[in-house]
Amino acid sequence: MSITQNLTISISSSSSPFLAPSNFNSRSQLSLNAKSVSICKCVATPQEAETAYKTRVSRNENMGKLQAGYLFPEIARRKSAHLLKYPDAKIISLGIGDTTEPIPEVITSALAKKSHALSTLEGYSGYGAEQGEKPLRSAIASTFYPDLGIEDDDIFVSDGAKCDISRLQIVFGSNVKMAVQDPSYPAYVDSSVIMGQTGLYQKDVQKFANIEYMRCNPENGFFPDLSSLSRPDIIFFCSPNNPTGAAATREQLVQLVRLLQVAIETSSFSKYAGFTGVRLGWTVVPKQLLFSDGFPVAKDFNRIVCTCFNGASNISQAGGLACLSPEGLKAMRGVIGFYKENTNIIVDTFDSLGFKVYGGKSAPYVWVHFPGQNSWDVFSEILEKTHVVTTPGSGFGPGGEGFVRVSAFGHRENVLEACRRFKQLYK
Amino acid sequence: MSITQNLTISISSSSSPFLAPSNFNSRSQLSLNAKSVSICKCVATPQEAETAYKTRVSRNENMGKLQAGYLFPEIARRKSAHLLKYPDAKIISLGIGDTTEPIPEVITSALAKKSHALSTLEGYSGYGAEQGEKPLRSAIASTFYPDLGIEDDDIFVSDGAKCDISRLQIVFGSNVKMAVQDPSYPAYVDSSVIMGQTGLYQKDVQKFANIEYMRCNPENGFFPDLSSLSRPDIIFFCSPNNPTGAAATREQLVQLVRLLQVAIETSSFSKYAGFTGVRLGWTVVPKQLLFSDGFPVAKDFNRIVCTCFNGASNISQAGGLACLSPEGLKAMRGVIGFYKENTNIIVDTFDSLGFKVYGGKSAPYVWVHFPGQNSWDVFSEILEKTHVVTTPGSGFGPGGEGFVRVSAFGHRENVLEACRRFKQLYK
């Protein structure tokens, strides 16, 4: 089939369950009644499968501004290549900050109980409030923000912090300027680029135009020099920081609060409860927060949540409620305490090898300094010689160059073995 | 505290689990160490709670274009007001299309099994692939798109169709023109407005500038006149349609396919399996689909999925896999068959009362015509006199004026009772 220049993209949404029976039949029988066609013909058929369909739809130029691939897929690619080279290598991953400890039973029992309840008339529930179930919003407010004037309806339950960051960027739109810690978690910058808040990528300085990168390094205690800030509209501030593991001190936070006075907070159960796969988070948007025209920010965020999201899974929310029970909180502390021991082991190891080590205090990330070296070179040498996956600091922004992030998430024996290998490499 | 004009919004992201233990302690003890402050002081404190904080951040003008509230919250508001007026009324909701039948046990057992597994070393899993787990992507491809050249990696598993519609809009950005069926599900138009694809709302015609509304009515068999189409970049086409319940015929779909040739398809388990609260869907983006510059649409969609989303809950995905087992498919057909019986009961009722009734064939929605009447007036009269909640057609676009949507989702006794009341009202 010839490539035509004037195609439109059609998005076919099958919103009805009533397709299902006939489709299941028609598909298994490969018959061609209207109902199967309604789905089948919407997608490329075998004889067309080799053809590319160039539409006349222009690519979103903001997407074109994004650089390379997302950091962690690139690391996964290099890990796979390493495995091809060393099929028998026992690779240990201290790269992506992914939880490894099982979820405490007091929490999984609640997940399972809700699952079973969904097969009963009394226990079944369909669409929930997009903002989350009242008891969970209330438990989050009282557990994390007691006596702060934060009300249940200031809490928006979500499927995770990364997703909420993008929903917040949609609320702000393209006409804001943001500031971000450098180094920082890539999603802040990438979501800003996608929303059209930035100019092009400046290769020479490795920064996007119209984003203010607030350098965080050993010299300033990994806290930005707020006095030198231009006038951004939005500041993304992450503490304890990913990747540097720096937890801001009270004095630093007071400085920040004095300058800003108001804030939106995004958090999640991912690391607290090992919910990285279960997906549950929240964002606090105090109703007192107003745009310059006096319109409440929370009202626009609520509109986005209702239009672009349909609420976190009711099963995950049942798990979140169990997390915030006295037993749940106790169980989470246990898991977190375990990871903190991992952190100490990693910090002590690099410390004993004479490296400058940062972070790792009240943070799951250890930030190791390799002055004058290229982060990816260090990453490669460590992988090549110890089969341990870390994360190159430059992947978090130009301020991360010369550093490597070591994650404390891992089974104890793996963390110990990785540290033995580090000692071999750098002894 | 005086309102200051030069405030910035700060977004504080607590990405670390290591806050938790100290926070839980400090918060319960209301102490004020750095770790608690890092969250506490980021949000309004009691003495400030009464003050509004007007920042210097301008409101996103696209958000300002959106009209009134989202349809279903408005219906919920009127339902509550009705309950205040008639505290003893037995309200029956045939409004929002929310599933009411329990999820078959073969599926909830899989949800519970995965939940329990998460508390074991062998069964625990953290971050999954943002695009979904391979076995589920594969099962979706083989169940719904056999012999169509659709490969597993063309399938993107999601937390639901509504969420995917917004992610697709983010991919396309602000410089596209979309066409949508009129009437249609509000999220298509609202997400387009939010992404800046439209002009202002034109009150006189009740349409947004730069969106092409494809009128679907009894005269054209609820299928748009494609020959009169201008040149949109994106066409959102929903079949069977929400709200009209019209399932496009094979001939109509062939017309559409001949015009467009390529398509993205979004679907979900919400109505198939009663997953409206569990949250699981998928989008098919054939890798053959290219933008005008030859760049693959799937690559940009994948980038959005990786940057703005973190995958559907691993528990929900285990449930989805069970849905597509032979037993699961059989169980889903049973539930869907039940709803189809509800539809027939509603269709027959309005039919017997002399109304022109549309939809309801292979669709869960019945579209009842009240020629010359205002949809909200009809909605109000039905609610006032029968305590039954429906959905006013004009809430789905100007093309819905004079119609009311009756949902077939409901327990049998409620559907029967609602129909008895309709017969009383219109006898």
CSV table of N, CA and C in Angstrom, one decimal, chain A residues 1 8-14 18 27 32 35 39 42 44 46 49 51 53 55-57 59-60 68 98-99 103 118-119 124 126-127 144 147-148 162 166 170-171 188 231-233 235 237 257 260 262-266 274 276-279 288 290 292 300 303 306 308 310 313-314 340 362 364, chain B residues 8-14 18 27 35 39 41-42 44 46 49 51 53 55-57 59-60 68 98-99 103 118-119 124 126-127 144-145 147-148 162 166 170-171 231-233 235 237 250 253 260-266 274 276-279 288 290 292 300 303 306 308 310 313-314 340 362 364:
chain,number,residue,atom,x,y,z
A,1,MET,N,0.8,-1.2,0.0
A,1,MET,CA,0.0,0.0,0.0
A,1,MET,C,0.9,1.2,0.0
A,8,THR,N,-5.3,11.0,8.6
A,8,THR,CA,-5.6,11.5,9.9
A,8,THR,C,-5.4,10.4,10.9
A,9,ILE,N,-5.1,10.7,12.1
A,9,ILE,CA,-5.1,9.6,13.1
A,9,ILE,C,-6.5,9.5,13.7
A,10,SER,N,-7.0,8.3,13.7
A,10,SER,CA,-8.2,8.1,14.4
A,10,SER,C,-8.0,7.4,15.7
A,11,ILE,N,-8.6,7.8,16.7
A,11,ILE,CA,-8.6,7.1,18.0
A,11,ILE,C,-9.9,6.5,18.3
A,12,SER,N,-9.9,5.2,18.3
A,12,SER,CA,-11.2,4.5,18.5
A,12,SER,C,-11.2,4.0,19.9
A,13,SER,N,-12.2,4.4,20.6
A,13,SER,CA,-12.4,4.1,22.0
A,13,SER,C,-13.5,3.1,22.1
A,14,SER,N,-13.2,1.9,22.6
A,14,SER,CA,-14.3,0.9,22.8
A,14,SER,C,-14.7,1.0,24.2
A,18,PHE,N,-20.4,-4.3,25.8
A,18,PHE,CA,-21.2,-5.2,25.0
A,18,PHE,C,-20.6,-5.6,23.7
A,27,ARG,N,-13.8,-13.3,17.4
A,27,ARG,CA,-12.4,-13.3,17.3
A,27,ARG,C,-11.9,-14.8,17.3
A,32,LEU,N,-16.3,-12.1,10.8
A,32,LEU,CA,-16.2,-10.7,10.5
A,32,LEU,C,-17.5,-9.9,10.6
A,35,LYS,N,-19.3,-6.1,14.8
A,35,LYS,CA,-18.7,-5.8,16.2
A,35,LYS,C,-17.2,-6.1,16.2
A,39,ILE,N,-13.4,-3.3,16.1
A,39,ILE,CA,-12.0,-3.2,16.6
A,39,ILE,C,-11.0,-3.6,15.6
A,42,CYS,N,-9.7,-1.3,13.0
A,42,CYS,CA,-9.1,-0.1,13.4
A,42,CYS,C,-7.6,-0.1,13.5
A,44,ALA,N,-3.8,-2.0,12.1
A,44,ALA,CA,-3.1,-2.6,10.8
A,44,ALA,C,-3.4,-4.1,10.7
A,46,PRO,N,-2.6,-7.9,8.7
A,46,PRO,CA,-1.3,-8.5,8.3
A,46,PRO,C,-0.7,-8.0,7.0
A,49,ALA,N,1.0,-4.9,7.5
A,49,ALA,CA,1.9,-4.8,8.7
A,49,ALA,C,3.2,-4.3,8.3
A,51,THR,N,3.9,-2.2,6.0
A,51,THR,CA,3.9,-0.8,5.5
A,51,THR,C,3.9,0.2,6.7
A,53,TYR,N,2.7,3.9,7.9
A,53,TYR,CA,1.6,4.9,7.6
A,53,TYR,C,2.0,6.3,8.0
A,55,THR,N,1.2,9.8,8.5
A,55,THR,CA,0.1,10.7,8.5
A,55,THR,C,0.5,12.1,8.2
A,56,ARG,N,-0.5,13.0,8.1
A,56,ARG,CA,-0.1,14.4,7.9
A,56,ARG,C,-0.1,15.2,9.2
A,57,VAL,N,-0.2,14.4,10.3
A,57,VAL,CA,-0.2,15.0,11.6
A,57,VAL,C,1.3,15.3,12.0
A,59,ARG,N,4.4,16.1,14.3
A,59,ARG,CA,4.9,15.7,15.7
A,59,ARG,C,4.9,16.9,16.6
A,60,ASN,N,4.5,16.7,17.8
A,60,ASN,CA,4.5,17.7,18.9
A,60,ASN,C,6.0,18.1,19.1
A,68,ALA,N,17.8,12.2,24.4
A,68,ALA,CA,18.1,10.8,24.5
A,68,ALA,C,16.9,10.0,25.1
A,98,ASP,N,14.6,0.6,43.4
A,98,ASP,CA,13.4,-0.2,43.5
A,98,ASP,C,13.4,-1.1,44.7
A,99,THR,N,12.3,-1.0,45.4
A,99,THR,CA,12.1,-1.8,46.7
A,99,THR,C,12.3,-3.3,46.4
A,103,ILE,N,6.1,-6.9,51.1
A,103,ILE,CA,5.2,-6.0,51.9
A,103,ILE,C,4.7,-6.8,53.1
A,118,LEU,N,-14.6,-7.8,46.5
A,118,LEU,CA,-15.1,-7.3,45.2
A,118,LEU,C,-16.0,-8.4,44.5
A,119,SER,N,-15.9,-9.6,45.0
A,119,SER,CA,-16.8,-10.6,44.3
A,119,SER,C,-18.1,-10.8,45.1
A,124,TYR,N,-18.7,-5.2,46.8
A,124,TYR,CA,-18.3,-4.6,45.5
A,124,TYR,C,-18.4,-3.1,45.5
A,126,GLY,N,-17.6,0.2,42.5
A,126,GLY,CA,-17.2,0.5,41.1
A,126,GLY,C,-16.4,1.8,41.2
A,127,TYR,N,-16.7,2.8,40.3
A,127,TYR,CA,-16.0,4.0,40.3
A,127,TYR,C,-15.9,4.6,41.7
A,144,PHE,N,0.1,12.4,58.6
A,144,PHE,CA,1.2,13.1,58.1
A,144,PHE,C,1.2,14.6,58.4
A,147,ASP,N,-2.5,18.8,63.1
A,147,ASP,CA,-2.4,20.2,63.6
A,147,ASP,C,-1.8,21.2,62.6
A,148,LEU,N,-2.0,21.0,61.4
A,148,LEU,CA,-1.4,21.9,60.4
A,148,LEU,C,-2.5,22.6,59.6
A,162,LYS,N,5.2,10.3,40.6
A,162,LYS,CA,5.6,10.6,39.2
A,162,LYS,C,4.4,11.0,38.4
A,166,SER,N,3.3,15.1,36.8
A,166,SER,CA,2.8,15.4,35.4
A,166,SER,C,1.4,16.1,35.5
A,170,ILE,N,0.5,19.8,34.0
A,170,ILE,CA,-0.7,20.0,33.2
A,170,ILE,C,-1.5,21.2,33.7
A,171,VAL,N,-1.7,21.3,35.0
A,171,VAL,CA,-2.4,22.4,35.7
A,171,VAL,C,-1.7,23.7,35.3
A,188,TYR,N,11.0,15.8,36.6
A,188,TYR,CA,10.7,17.2,36.8
A,188,TYR,C,11.0,17.9,35.5
A,231,ARG,N,13.4,34.7,39.2
A,231,ARG,CA,12.1,34.7,39.7
A,231,ARG,C,11.3,33.6,39.0
A,232,PRO,N,11.5,32.3,39.4
A,232,PRO,CA,10.8,31.2,38.8
A,232,PRO,C,9.3,31.2,39.3
A,233,ASP,N,8.4,30.6,38.6
A,233,ASP,CA,7.0,30.5,39.1
A,233,ASP,C,6.9,29.2,40.0
A,235,ILE,N,9.0,26.0,41.9
A,235,ILE,CA,10.3,25.4,42.3
A,235,ILE,C,10.0,24.0,42.7
A,237,PHE,N,11.2,21.0,44.7
A,237,PHE,CA,12.2,20.8,45.8
A,237,PHE,C,12.0,19.4,46.4
A,257,VAL,N,10.9,28.0,53.2
A,257,VAL,CA,9.5,28.4,53.6
A,257,VAL,C,9.4,29.9,53.6
A,260,LEU,N,9.1,31.1,50.1
A,260,LEU,CA,7.9,30.7,49.3
A,260,LEU,C,6.6,30.8,50.0
A,262,VAL,N,4.2,29.2,50.6
A,262,VAL,CA,3.1,28.2,50.3
A,262,VAL,C,3.7,27.0,49.5
A,263,ALA,N,3.1,25.9,49.6
A,263,ALA,CA,3.6,24.8,48.9
A,263,ALA,C,2.6,23.7,48.6
A,264,ILE,N,2.9,23.0,47.5
A,264,ILE,CA,2.1,21.8,47.2
A,264,ILE,C,3.0,20.6,47.6
A,265,GLU,N,2.5,19.6,48.2
A,265,GLU,CA,3.4,18.5,48.5
A,265,GLU,C,2.9,17.2,47.8
A,266,THR,N,3.9,16.5,47.2
A,266,THR,CA,3.6,15.2,46.6
A,266,THR,C,4.4,14.1,47.3
A,274,GLY,N,6.8,-0.4,50.2
A,274,GLY,CA,7.1,-1.3,49.1
A,274,GLY,C,6.0,-1.3,48.0
A,276,THR,N,6.0,0.2,45.2
A,276,THR,CA,6.4,0.6,43.9
A,276,THR,C,5.6,0.0,42.7
A,277,GLY,N,5.2,-1.3,42.9
A,277,GLY,CA,4.4,-1.9,41.9
A,277,GLY,C,2.9,-1.8,42.2
A,278,VAL,N,2.5,-1.6,43.4
A,278,VAL,CA,1.1,-1.6,43.8
A,278,VAL,C,0.5,-0.2,43.4
A,279,ARG,N,1.3,0.8,43.4
A,279,ARG,CA,0.9,2.2,43.0
A,279,ARG,C,-0.1,2.9,43.9
A,288,GLN,N,-5.9,27.2,50.4
A,288,GLN,CA,-5.5,28.7,50.5
A,288,GLN,C,-4.7,29.1,49.4
A,290,LEU,N,-3.6,30.3,45.9
A,290,LEU,CA,-4.3,31.0,44.8
A,290,LEU,C,-3.4,31.4,43.7
A,292,SER,N,-2.4,34.1,40.6
A,292,SER,CA,-2.4,35.6,40.7
A,292,SER,C,-3.7,36.3,40.5
A,300,ASP,N,-8.3,23.9,40.1
A,300,ASP,CA,-7.8,23.5,38.8
A,300,ASP,C,-7.2,22.1,38.9
A,303,ARG,N,-9.9,19.6,38.9
A,303,ARG,CA,-10.5,19.5,37.5
A,303,ARG,C,-9.6,18.5,36.7
A,306,CYS,N,-10.1,15.0,37.8
A,306,CYS,CA,-11.4,14.4,37.4
A,306,CYS,C,-11.4,14.2,35.9
A,308,CYS,N,-8.5,13.8,33.7
A,308,CYS,CA,-7.3,13.0,33.2
A,308,CYS,C,-7.0,11.8,34.0
A,310,ASN,N,-8.8,8.7,37.0
A,310,ASN,CA,-10.0,8.1,37.5
A,310,ASN,C,-9.9,7.5,38.9
A,313,SER,N,-6.4,2.6,42.2
A,313,SER,CA,-7.1,1.3,42.4
A,313,SER,C,-7.7,1.2,43.8
A,314,ASN,N,-9.0,0.8,43.8
A,314,ASN,CA,-9.7,0.6,45.2
A,314,ASN,C,-8.9,-0.4,46.0
A,340,LYS,N,17.7,1.2,56.0
A,340,LYS,CA,18.7,2.2,56.6
A,340,LYS,C,20.0,1.4,57.0
A,362,SER,N,19.1,9.4,56.6
A,362,SER,CA,17.6,9.6,56.3
A,362,SER,C,17.3,9.6,54.9
A,364,PRO,N,17.7,6.8,51.1
A,364,PRO,CA,18.0,5.5,50.6
A,364,PRO,C,19.1,5.5,49.6
B,8,THR,N,6.0,32.4,45.0
B,8,THR,CA,6.2,31.3,44.0
B,8,THR,C,5.6,30.1,44.6
B,9,ILE,N,5.2,29.2,43.8
B,9,ILE,CA,4.6,27.9,44.3
B,9,ILE,C,5.8,26.9,44.4
B,10,SER,N,5.9,26.3,45.5
B,10,SER,CA,7.0,25.3,45.7
B,10,SER,C,6.3,24.0,45.7
B,11,ILE,N,6.9,23.0,45.0
B,11,ILE,CA,6.4,21.7,45.0
B,11,ILE,C,7.4,20.8,45.7
B,12,SER,N,7.0,20.4,46.9
B,12,SER,CA,8.0,19.6,47.7
B,12,SER,C,7.6,18.1,47.5
B,13,SER,N,8.6,17.4,47.1
B,13,SER,CA,8.4,16.0,46.8
B,13,SER,C,9.2,15.1,47.8
B,14,SER,N,8.5,14.4,48.6
B,14,SER,CA,9.1,13.5,49.6
B,14,SER,C,9.3,12.2,49.0
B,18,PHE,N,12.8,7.2,54.1
B,18,PHE,CA,13.6,7.4,55.3
B,18,PHE,C,13.1,8.5,56.2
B,27,ARG,N,5.8,13.2,64.5
B,27,ARG,CA,4.4,13.7,64.3
B,27,ARG,C,3.6,13.3,65.5
B,35,LYS,N,13.4,16.5,60.2
B,35,LYS,CA,12.7,15.6,59.2
B,35,LYS,C,11.3,15.8,59.2
B,39,ILE,N,8.4,18.1,56.0
B,39,ILE,CA,7.0,18.0,55.5
B,39,ILE,C,6.1,19.1,56.1
B,41,LYS,N,6.4,22.0,57.5
B,41,LYS,CA,6.5,23.4,57.2
B,41,LYS,C,6.2,23.8,55.8
B,42,CYS,N,6.1,22.7,55.0
B,42,CYS,CA,5.8,22.9,53.6
B,42,CYS,C,4.4,23.3,53.3
B,44,ALA,N,0.5,25.0,54.8
B,44,ALA,CA,-0.1,26.0,55.7
B,44,ALA,C,-0.2,25.5,57.1
B,46,PRO,N,-1.7,26.1,61.2
B,46,PRO,CA,-3.0,26.5,61.7
B,46,PRO,C,-3.2,28.0,61.7
B,49,ALA,N,-4.0,29.2,58.4
B,49,ALA,CA,-5.1,28.4,57.7
B,49,ALA,C,-6.2,29.3,57.2
B,51,THR,N,-5.8,32.3,56.1
B,51,THR,CA,-5.3,33.3,55.1
B,51,THR,C,-5.2,32.6,53.7
B,53,TYR,N,-3.3,32.6,50.1
B,53,TYR,CA,-2.0,33.0,49.6
B,53,TYR,C,-2.1,33.2,48.1
B,55,THR,N,-0.4,33.8,44.9
B,55,THR,CA,0.9,33.7,44.3
B,55,THR,C,1.0,34.7,43.1
B,56,ARG,N,2.2,34.8,42.5
B,56,ARG,CA,2.3,35.7,41.3
B,56,ARG,C,2.2,34.7,40.1
B,57,VAL,N,1.9,33.5,40.3
B,57,VAL,CA,1.8,32.5,39.2
B,57,VAL,C,0.5,32.7,38.5
B,59,ARG,N,-2.7,31.8,36.2
B,59,ARG,CA,-3.5,30.6,36.0
B,59,ARG,C,-3.4,30.2,34.5
B,60,ASN,N,-3.3,28.9,34.3
B,60,ASN,CA,-3.2,28.4,32.9
B,60,ASN,C,-4.5,28.8,32.2
B,68,ALA,N,-18.2,25.2,33.1
B,68,ALA,CA,-18.9,24.7,34.3
B,68,ALA,C,-18.2,23.5,34.9
B,98,ASP,N,-21.9,3.2,35.9
B,98,ASP,CA,-21.0,2.5,36.8
B,98,ASP,C,-21.5,1.1,37.0
B,99,THR,N,-20.5,0.2,36.9
B,99,THR,CA,-20.9,-1.3,37.1
B,99,THR,C,-21.3,-1.5,38.5
B,103,ILE,N,-17.4,-8.8,40.8
B,103,ILE,CA,-16.5,-9.3,39.9
B,103,ILE,C,-16.4,-10.9,40.1
B,118,LEU,N,2.7,-10.8,47.4
B,118,LEU,CA,3.6,-9.6,47.6
B,118,LEU,C,4.2,-9.6,49.0
B,119,SER,N,3.7,-10.5,49.8
B,119,SER,CA,4.4,-10.5,51.2
B,119,SER,C,5.4,-11.7,51.3
B,124,TYR,N,7.2,-11.3,45.6
B,124,TYR,CA,7.3,-9.8,45.7
B,124,TYR,C,7.8,-9.2,44.3
B,126,GLY,N,8.5,-5.2,42.5
B,126,GLY,CA,8.5,-3.7,42.7
B,126,GLY,C,8.0,-3.1,41.4
B,127,TYR,N,8.8,-2.0,41.0
B,127,TYR,CA,8.4,-1.4,39.7
B,127,TYR,C,8.3,-2.4,38.6
B,144,PHE,N,-7.7,-10.1,21.7
B,144,PHE,CA,-8.5,-9.0,21.0
B,144,PHE,C,-8.0,-8.8,19.6
B,145,TYR,N,-6.8,-9.1,19.2
B,145,TYR,CA,-6.3,-8.7,17.9
B,145,TYR,C,-5.6,-9.8,17.2
B,147,ASP,N,-4.2,-12.4,14.5
B,147,ASP,CA,-4.0,-12.3,13.0
B,147,ASP,C,-4.2,-10.9,12.5
B,148,LEU,N,-3.8,-9.9,13.2
B,148,LEU,CA,-3.9,-8.5,12.7
B,148,LEU,C,-2.6,-7.9,12.6
B,162,LYS,N,-9.8,6.6,30.2
B,162,LYS,CA,-9.9,8.0,30.4
B,162,LYS,C,-8.4,8.6,30.6
B,166,SER,N,-6.0,11.2,27.9
B,166,SER,CA,-5.2,12.4,28.3
B,166,SER,C,-3.7,12.2,27.9
B,170,ILE,N,-1.5,14.5,25.4
B,170,ILE,CA,-0.2,15.1,25.7
B,170,ILE,C,0.8,14.8,24.6
B,171,VAL,N,0.7,13.6,24.0
B,171,VAL,CA,1.6,13.3,22.9
B,171,VAL,C,1.3,14.2,21.8
B,231,ARG,N,-10.5,19.1,7.6
B,231,ARG,CA,-9.3,18.3,7.7
B,231,ARG,C,-8.8,18.2,9.1
B,232,PRO,N,-9.4,17.5,10.0
B,232,PRO,CA,-8.9,17.4,11.4
B,232,PRO,C,-7.6,16.5,11.4
B,233,ASP,N,-6.8,16.7,12.4
B,233,ASP,CA,-5.6,15.8,12.6
B,233,ASP,C,-6.0,14.6,13.3
B,235,ILE,N,-9.3,12.2,15.0
B,235,ILE,CA,-10.7,12.0,15.1
B,235,ILE,C,-10.9,11.0,16.3
B,237,PHE,N,-13.3,8.6,17.8
B,237,PHE,CA,-14.5,7.8,17.4
B,237,PHE,C,-14.8,6.7,18.4
B,250,ARG,N,-20.8,-2.5,10.1
B,250,ARG,CA,-19.6,-2.9,9.4
B,250,ARG,C,-19.4,-1.9,8.3
B,253,LEU,N,-18.0,1.3,9.5
B,253,LEU,CA,-16.6,1.2,9.9
B,253,LEU,C,-15.7,1.1,8.8
B,260,LEU,N,-9.4,6.9,7.0
B,260,LEU,CA,-8.3,7.1,7.9
B,260,LEU,C,-7.2,6.1,7.7
B,261,GLN,N,-7.5,4.9,7.5
B,261,GLN,CA,-6.5,3.8,7.2
B,261,GLN,C,-5.7,3.4,8.5
B,262,VAL,N,-5.4,4.4,9.4
B,262,VAL,CA,-4.7,4.0,10.6
B,262,VAL,C,-5.4,4.4,11.8
B,263,ALA,N,-5.1,3.8,12.9
B,263,ALA,CA,-5.8,4.1,14.1
B,263,ALA,C,-5.1,3.7,15.4
B,264,ILE,N,-5.3,4.4,16.4
B,264,ILE,CA,-4.9,4.1,17.8
B,264,ILE,C,-6.2,3.6,18.4
B,265,GLU,N,-6.1,2.5,19.2
B,265,GLU,CA,-7.3,2.1,19.9
B,265,GLU,C,-7.1,2.0,21.4
B,266,THR,N,-8.1,2.6,22.1
B,266,THR,CA,-8.1,2.6,23.6
B,266,THR,C,-9.3,1.8,24.1
B,274,GLY,N,-16.0,-5.3,35.3
B,274,GLY,CA,-16.4,-4.6,36.5
B,274,GLY,C,-15.2,-4.0,37.2
B,276,THR,N,-14.2,-1.0,37.1
B,276,THR,CA,-14.3,0.5,37.2
B,276,THR,C,-13.5,1.0,38.4
B,277,GLY,N,-13.5,0.3,39.4
B,277,GLY,CA,-12.7,0.7,40.6
B,277,GLY,C,-11.3,0.1,40.7
B,278,VAL,N,-11.1,-1.0,40.1
B,278,VAL,CA,-9.8,-1.7,40.1
B,278,VAL,C,-8.8,-1.0,39.2
B,279,ARG,N,-9.3,-0.5,38.1
B,279,ARG,CA,-8.5,0.3,37.2
B,279,ARG,C,-7.5,-0.5,36.3
B,288,GLN,N,3.6,1.0,13.0
B,288,GLN,CA,3.6,1.5,11.6
B,288,GLN,C,3.2,2.9,11.5
B,290,LEU,N,3.1,6.8,11.7
B,290,LEU,CA,4.1,7.8,11.8
B,290,LEU,C,3.6,9.2,11.7
B,292,SER,N,4.0,13.2,10.4
B,292,SER,CA,4.4,13.7,9.1
B,292,SER,C,5.9,13.7,8.8
B,300,ASP,N,6.8,8.2,20.8
B,300,ASP,CA,6.4,9.4,21.6
B,300,ASP,C,5.4,9.0,22.7
B,303,ARG,N,7.3,7.4,25.4
B,303,ARG,CA,8.1,8.3,26.2
B,303,ARG,C,7.2,9.0,27.2
B,306,CYS,N,6.4,6.5,30.0
B,306,CYS,CA,7.6,6.3,30.9
B,306,CYS,C,7.8,7.5,31.7
B,308,CYS,N,5.3,10.1,32.4
B,308,CYS,CA,4.1,10.7,33.1
B,308,CYS,C,3.3,9.6,33.9
B,310,ASN,N,3.6,5.3,35.7
B,310,ASN,CA,4.5,4.3,36.2
B,310,ASN,C,4.0,2.9,36.1
B,313,SER,N,-1.3,-0.9,38.4
B,313,SER,CA,-1.0,-1.7,39.6
B,313,SER,C,-0.7,-3.2,39.3
B,314,ASN,N,0.3,-3.7,39.9
B,314,ASN,CA,0.7,-5.1,39.5
B,314,ASN,C,-0.5,-6.1,40.0
B,340,LYS,N,-27.0,-6.9,29.5
B,340,LYS,CA,-27.8,-6.8,28.2
B,340,LYS,C,-29.2,-7.0,28.5
B,362,SER,N,-26.1,-4.0,21.7
B,362,SER,CA,-24.6,-4.1,21.9
B,362,SER,C,-24.1,-2.9,22.6
B,364,PRO,N,-24.5,-0.5,26.5
B,364,PRO,CA,-25.1,-0.5,27.9
B,364,PRO,C,-25.9,0.8,28.1
